[in-house]
Amino acid sequence: LRVRTKQELAFIIEKISRIAHKHDVKIDQIMPNPLQQKVILENTDKTYYNLPIMIEARSTYHDFGRFINELEIEDTFFEVEGLTIAAAPGSQLNAVKLMLNTIVYEEN
């Protein structure tokens, strides 16, 4: 139930943006990377892919923690592959780089 079709990629990106906005995470860039997707399972009727999504944002630690928590309990599968948080000089917000993986499928 937590796996979406490749055609729902826009819905997945919109969901990430909505959750970020809810928790005051200011997204500068969201970029799915279909060139780096990997086939994780292939059968006669469906092919499943691990699709990386790169996010650059600004946030406080606590707001970012709430954002990640809600992503994990959402009805779409997300896995954090990489995370970098750095203090932004002269700001209370931190620069965040996040690599999420989601699983999508397409009908064969």
PDB file of N, CA, C and O in Angstrom, residues 6 8 33 42 45 65 74 92 94:
ATOM      1  N   LYS A   6       4.955   4.928 -11.010  1.00  0.00           N
ATOM      2  CA  LYS A   6       5.842   5.972 -11.541  1.00  0.00           C
ATOM      3  C   LYS A   6       5.039   7.188 -11.992  1.00  0.00           C
ATOM      4  O   LYS A   6       5.524   8.312 -11.948  1.00  0.00           O
ATOM      5  N   GLU A   8       2.691   8.531 -10.495  1.00  0.00           N
ATOM      6  CA  GLU A   8       2.338   9.325  -9.325  1.00  0.00           C
ATOM      7  C   GLU A   8       3.515  10.132  -8.776  1.00  0.00           C
ATOM      8  O   GLU A   8       3.438  10.669  -7.668  1.00  0.00           O
ATOM      9  N   ASN A  33      15.689  11.724  -9.264  1.00  0.00           N
ATOM     10  CA  ASN A  33      16.781  11.372 -10.168  1.00  0.00           C
ATOM     11  C   ASN A  33      16.484  10.031 -10.841  1.00  0.00           C
ATOM     12  O   ASN A  33      16.994   8.987 -10.427  1.00  0.00           O
ATOM     13  N   GLU A  42      11.517  -7.465 -10.429  1.00  0.00           N
ATOM     14  CA  GLU A  42      10.843  -7.511 -11.720  1.00  0.00           C
ATOM     15  C   GLU A  42      10.116  -8.840 -11.822  1.00  0.00           C
ATOM     16  O   GLU A  42      10.699  -9.892 -11.601  1.00  0.00           O
ATOM     17  N   ASP A  45       4.182  -8.946 -14.327  1.00  0.00           N
ATOM     18  CA  ASP A  45       3.230  -7.844 -14.503  1.00  0.00           C
ATOM     19  C   ASP A  45       3.701  -6.486 -14.002  1.00  0.00           C
ATOM     20  O   ASP A  45       3.159  -5.460 -14.396  1.00  0.00           O
ATOM     21  N   GLY A  65      13.226  17.608  12.253  1.00  0.00           N
ATOM     22  CA  GLY A  65      12.920  16.323  12.891  1.00  0.00           C
ATOM     23  C   GLY A  65      11.449  15.966  12.760  1.00  0.00           C
ATOM     24  O   GLY A  65      11.094  14.822  12.483  1.00  0.00           O
ATOM     25  N   GLU A  74       3.888   8.512   6.954  1.00  0.00           N
ATOM     26  CA  GLU A  74       2.965   8.744   5.831  1.00  0.00           C
ATOM     27  C   GLU A  74       2.645   7.439   5.125  1.00  0.00           C
ATOM     28  O   GLU A  74       3.301   6.437   5.327  1.00  0.00           O
ATOM     29  N   GLN A  92      19.049  31.508  11.918  1.00  0.00           N
ATOM     30  CA  GLN A  92      18.653  30.450  12.845  1.00  0.00           C
ATOM     31  C   GLN A  92      18.363  29.152  12.100  1.00  0.00           C
ATOM     32  O   GLN A  92      18.270  28.093  12.706  1.00  0.00           O
ATOM     33  N   ASN A  94      19.158  26.065   9.437  1.00  0.00           N
ATOM     34  CA  ASN A  94      20.284  25.254   9.008  1.00  0.00           C
ATOM     35  C   ASN A  94      20.098  24.851   7.551  1.00  0.00           C
ATOM     36  O   ASN A  94      18.972  24.633   7.102  1.00  0.00           O
TER      37      ASN A  94
END
